[in-house]
Coordinates of C-alpha atoms in Angstrom, one line a residue:
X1 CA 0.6 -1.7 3.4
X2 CA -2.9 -2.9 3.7
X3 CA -5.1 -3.2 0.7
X4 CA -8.0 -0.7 1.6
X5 CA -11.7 -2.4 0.3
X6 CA -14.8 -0.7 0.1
X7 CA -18.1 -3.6 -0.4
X8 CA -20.8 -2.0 -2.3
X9 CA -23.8 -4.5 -2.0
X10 CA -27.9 -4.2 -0.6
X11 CA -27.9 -7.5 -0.2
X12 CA -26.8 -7.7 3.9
X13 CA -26.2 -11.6 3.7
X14 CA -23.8 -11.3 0.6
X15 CA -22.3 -8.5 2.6
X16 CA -21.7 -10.9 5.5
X17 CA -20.6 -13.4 3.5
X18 CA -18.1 -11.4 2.0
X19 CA -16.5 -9.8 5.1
X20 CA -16.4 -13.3 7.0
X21 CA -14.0 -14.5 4.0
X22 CA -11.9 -11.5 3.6
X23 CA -11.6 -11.7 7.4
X24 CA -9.1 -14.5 6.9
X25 CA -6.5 -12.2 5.1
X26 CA -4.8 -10.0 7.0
X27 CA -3.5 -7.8 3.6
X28 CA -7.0 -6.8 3.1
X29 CA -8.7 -4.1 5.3
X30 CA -12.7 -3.5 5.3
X31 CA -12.8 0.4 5.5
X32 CA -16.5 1.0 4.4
X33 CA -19.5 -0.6 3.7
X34 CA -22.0 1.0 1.6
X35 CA -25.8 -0.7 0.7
X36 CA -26.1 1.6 -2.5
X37 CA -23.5 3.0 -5.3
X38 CA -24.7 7.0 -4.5
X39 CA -22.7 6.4 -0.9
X40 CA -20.0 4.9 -2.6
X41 CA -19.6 7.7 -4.8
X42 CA -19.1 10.1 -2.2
X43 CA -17.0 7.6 0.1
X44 CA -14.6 7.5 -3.1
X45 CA -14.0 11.1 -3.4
X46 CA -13.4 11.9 0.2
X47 CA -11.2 8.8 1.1
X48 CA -8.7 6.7 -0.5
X49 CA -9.9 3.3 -1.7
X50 CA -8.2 0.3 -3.2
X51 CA -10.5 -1.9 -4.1
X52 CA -13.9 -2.1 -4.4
X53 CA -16.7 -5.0 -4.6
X54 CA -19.6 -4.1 -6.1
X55 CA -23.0 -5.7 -6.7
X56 CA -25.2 -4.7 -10.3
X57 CA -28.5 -4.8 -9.0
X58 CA -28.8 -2.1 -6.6
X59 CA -31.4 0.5 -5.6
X60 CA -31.1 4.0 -7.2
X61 CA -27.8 3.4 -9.3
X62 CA -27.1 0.0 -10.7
X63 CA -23.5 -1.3 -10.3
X64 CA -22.4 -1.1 -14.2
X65 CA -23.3 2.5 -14.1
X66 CA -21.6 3.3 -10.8
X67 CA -18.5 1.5 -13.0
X68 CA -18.8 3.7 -15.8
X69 CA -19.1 6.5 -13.4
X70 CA -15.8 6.3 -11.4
X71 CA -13.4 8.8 -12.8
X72 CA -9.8 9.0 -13.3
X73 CA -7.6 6.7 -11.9
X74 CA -10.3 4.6 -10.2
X75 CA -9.9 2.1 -7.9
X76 CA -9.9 -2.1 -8.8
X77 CA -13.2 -3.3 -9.2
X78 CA -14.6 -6.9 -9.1
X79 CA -18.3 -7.4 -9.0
X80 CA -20.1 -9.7 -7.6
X81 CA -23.2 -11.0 -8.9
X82 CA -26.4 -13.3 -8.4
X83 CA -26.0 -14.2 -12.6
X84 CA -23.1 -14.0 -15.1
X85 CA -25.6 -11.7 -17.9
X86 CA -23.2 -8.5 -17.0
X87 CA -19.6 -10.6 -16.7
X88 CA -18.6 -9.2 -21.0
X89 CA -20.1 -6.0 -20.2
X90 CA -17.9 -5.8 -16.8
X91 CA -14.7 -7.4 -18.2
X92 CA -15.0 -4.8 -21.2
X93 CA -15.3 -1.9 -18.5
X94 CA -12.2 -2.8 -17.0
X95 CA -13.3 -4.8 -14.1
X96 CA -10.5 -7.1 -12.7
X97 CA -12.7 -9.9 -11.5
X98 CA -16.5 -11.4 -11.8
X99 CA -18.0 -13.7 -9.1
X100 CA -20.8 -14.9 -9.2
X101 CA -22.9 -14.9 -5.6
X102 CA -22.6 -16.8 -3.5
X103 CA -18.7 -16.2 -2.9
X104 CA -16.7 -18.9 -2.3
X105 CA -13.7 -18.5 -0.7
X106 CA -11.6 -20.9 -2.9
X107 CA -12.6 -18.5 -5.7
X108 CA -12.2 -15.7 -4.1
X109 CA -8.4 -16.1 -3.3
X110 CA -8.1 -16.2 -6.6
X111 CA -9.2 -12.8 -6.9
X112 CA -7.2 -11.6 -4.0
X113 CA -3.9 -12.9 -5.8
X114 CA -4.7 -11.1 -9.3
X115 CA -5.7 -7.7 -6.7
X116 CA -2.4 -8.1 -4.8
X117 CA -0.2 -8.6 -8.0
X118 CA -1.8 -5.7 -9.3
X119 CA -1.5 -3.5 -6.4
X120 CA 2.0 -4.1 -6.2
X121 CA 2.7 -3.1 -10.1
X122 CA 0.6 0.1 -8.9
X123 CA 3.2 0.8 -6.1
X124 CA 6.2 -0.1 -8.1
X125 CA 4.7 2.1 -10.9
X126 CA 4.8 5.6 -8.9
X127 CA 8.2 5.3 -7.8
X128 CA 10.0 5.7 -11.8
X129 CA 13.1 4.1 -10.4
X130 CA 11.1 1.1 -10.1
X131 CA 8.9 1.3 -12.6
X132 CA 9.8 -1.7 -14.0
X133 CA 10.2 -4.1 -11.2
X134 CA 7.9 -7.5 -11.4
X135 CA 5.5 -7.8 -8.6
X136 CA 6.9 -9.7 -5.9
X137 CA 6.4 -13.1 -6.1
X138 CA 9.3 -14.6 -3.8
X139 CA 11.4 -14.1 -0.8
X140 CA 15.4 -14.2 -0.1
X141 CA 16.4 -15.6 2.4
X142 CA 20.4 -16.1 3.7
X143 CA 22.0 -19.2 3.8
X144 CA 25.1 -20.5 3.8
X145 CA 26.7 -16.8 3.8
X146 CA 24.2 -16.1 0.2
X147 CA 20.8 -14.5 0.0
X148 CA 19.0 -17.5 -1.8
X149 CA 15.9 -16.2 -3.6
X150 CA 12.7 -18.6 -3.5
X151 CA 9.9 -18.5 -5.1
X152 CA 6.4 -18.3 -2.9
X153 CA 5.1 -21.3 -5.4
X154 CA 7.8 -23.4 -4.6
X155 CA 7.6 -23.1 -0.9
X156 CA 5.5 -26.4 0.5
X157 CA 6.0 -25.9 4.3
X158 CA 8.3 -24.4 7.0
X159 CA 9.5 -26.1 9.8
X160 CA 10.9 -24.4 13.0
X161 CA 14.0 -25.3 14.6
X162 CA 14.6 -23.4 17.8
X163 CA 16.7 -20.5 15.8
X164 CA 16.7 -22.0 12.3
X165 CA 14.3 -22.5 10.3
X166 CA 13.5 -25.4 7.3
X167 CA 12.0 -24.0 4.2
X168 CA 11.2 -27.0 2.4
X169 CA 10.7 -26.9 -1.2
X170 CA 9.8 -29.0 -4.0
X171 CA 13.5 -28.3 -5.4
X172 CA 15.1 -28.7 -1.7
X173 CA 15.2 -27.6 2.0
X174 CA 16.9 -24.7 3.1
X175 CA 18.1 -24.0 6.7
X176 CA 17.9 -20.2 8.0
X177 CA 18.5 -18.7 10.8
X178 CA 15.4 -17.5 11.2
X179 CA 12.2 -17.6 13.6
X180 CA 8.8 -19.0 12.3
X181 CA 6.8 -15.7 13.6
X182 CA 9.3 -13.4 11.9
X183 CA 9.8 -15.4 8.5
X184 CA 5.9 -15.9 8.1
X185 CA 5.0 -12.0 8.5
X186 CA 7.5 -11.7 5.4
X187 CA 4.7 -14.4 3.7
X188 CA 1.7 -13.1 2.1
X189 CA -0.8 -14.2 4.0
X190 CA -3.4 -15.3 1.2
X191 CA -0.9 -17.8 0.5
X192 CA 0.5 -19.3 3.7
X193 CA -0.8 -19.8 7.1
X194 CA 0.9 -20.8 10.1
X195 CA -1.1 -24.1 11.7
X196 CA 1.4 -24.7 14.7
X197 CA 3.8 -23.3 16.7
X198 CA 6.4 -25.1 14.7
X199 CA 4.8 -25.0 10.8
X200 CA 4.0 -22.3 8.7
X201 CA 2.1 -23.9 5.5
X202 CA 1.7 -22.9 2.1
X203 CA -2.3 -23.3 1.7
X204 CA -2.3 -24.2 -2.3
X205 CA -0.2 -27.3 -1.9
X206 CA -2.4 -28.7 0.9
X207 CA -3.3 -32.1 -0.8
X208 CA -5.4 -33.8 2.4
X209 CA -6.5 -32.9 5.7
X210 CA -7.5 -34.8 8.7
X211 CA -8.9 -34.4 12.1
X212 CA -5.2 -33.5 13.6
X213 CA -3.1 -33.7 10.2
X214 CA -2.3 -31.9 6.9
X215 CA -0.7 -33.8 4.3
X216 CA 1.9 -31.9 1.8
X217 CA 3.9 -33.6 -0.7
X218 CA 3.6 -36.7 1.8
X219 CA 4.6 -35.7 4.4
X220 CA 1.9 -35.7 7.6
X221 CA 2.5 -32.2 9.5
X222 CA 0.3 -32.0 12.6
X223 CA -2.1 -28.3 13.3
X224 CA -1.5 -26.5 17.1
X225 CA -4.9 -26.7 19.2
X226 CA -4.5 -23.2 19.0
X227 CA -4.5 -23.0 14.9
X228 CA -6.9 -25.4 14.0
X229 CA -10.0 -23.7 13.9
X230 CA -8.9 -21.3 11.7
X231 CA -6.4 -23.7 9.5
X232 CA -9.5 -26.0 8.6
X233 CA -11.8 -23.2 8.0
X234 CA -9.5 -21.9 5.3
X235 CA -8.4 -25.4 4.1
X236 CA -11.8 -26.9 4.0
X237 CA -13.2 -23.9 2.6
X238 CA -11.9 -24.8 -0.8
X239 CA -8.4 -22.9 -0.2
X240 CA -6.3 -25.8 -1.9
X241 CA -5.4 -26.2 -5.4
X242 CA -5.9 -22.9 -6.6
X243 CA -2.7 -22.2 -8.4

């Protein structure tokens, strides 16, 4: 299930900005766009919305009053900002992220991790059988006859072997009969992305990059002319060592 965002901003190139980054991650969905918090308002109470980025200085309603303004179970709220003068004020209104303009991605996937763990106690929260289940933060996976659970922050790359596939960890490899496509939409995809038609890659333990060649744990693991656009946009954006 996607993560449904509405951007509140009047400032068109932070707007941009913003969508061109959340572009990259295929868990969040852009379902409105609104230039002042009135819109929003009424966007809110006729459709369902997850998340919602919102700017403070605004035309006709700033943003800390369209905050204090959302009712009952609101949606999560990060603001974005040209200064840090309303980050207390936000933080003590419940907001679950402040960034400060302009966005950069590296920071940003650090909001998209708190909004996803969140968003998955919210889920796990409505079902009262489940209401106490962590947010997930791993994947099993069989091997050898046993459903081995892994952690995503252990996971450095995965390597595909015709019908298997490695998951190589910084406690040990793991072989799978698996294929890379299938085993990488079970990913989230803020965390890993896929760089060849062979190597799916966790983006936080990227430690260098080259004009062919990422470098994990040291090992050199080459990009697909078809992936590396996208792979170096991401990694070069900032996208490594964020956890």
């Amino acid at each position: 299930m996607k993560i449904k965002c509405l951007l509140v901003d009047d400032d068109l190139l932070s707007i941009q900005i913003l969508k061109k980054h959340l572009d990259y991650f295929d868990d969040f969905e852009i379902i409105s766009i609104c230039n002042n918090a009135v819109d929003a308002f009424d966007f809110i109470h006729k459709n369902t919305v997850d998340l919602v980025f919102v700017d403070i200085c605004m035309p006709i309603l700033n943003g800390i009053d369209f905050i204090k303004g959302l009712h009952a179970s609101p949606p999560m709220v990060i603001i974005i900002s040209s200064c840090k003068d309303y980050a207390v004020e936000g933080f003590e209104l419940g907001v679950l992220d402040y960034l400060v303009k302009p966005v950069y991605i590296k920071r940003l996937v650090k909001s998209l991790h708190k909004v996803s763990r969140m968003f998955n106690i919210s889920k796990n929260t409505m079902n009262i059988s489940e209401s106490q289940t962590e947010p997930e933060d791993h994947i099993f996976i069989k091997v050898n006859k046993k459903m081995i659970k892994i952690y995503y922050d252990d996971i450095l790359y995965i390597e595909s072997l015709k019908d298997y596939v490695i998951v190589k960890t910084k406690y040990g490899d793991y072989v799978t009969h698996y294929n890379l496509a299938a085993i990488t939409k079970l990913l989230p995809s803020y965390l890993f992305i896929r760089i060849h038609r062979s190597y799916t890659i966790a983006i936080h333990k990227v430690e260098a990059i080259n004009k062919n060649n990422i470098e994990i744990n040291g090992n050199l693991i080459p990009m697909g002319r078809n992936y590396i656009k996208e792979a170096k946009d991401i990694i070069i954006n900032g996208v490594t060592s964020i956890f």
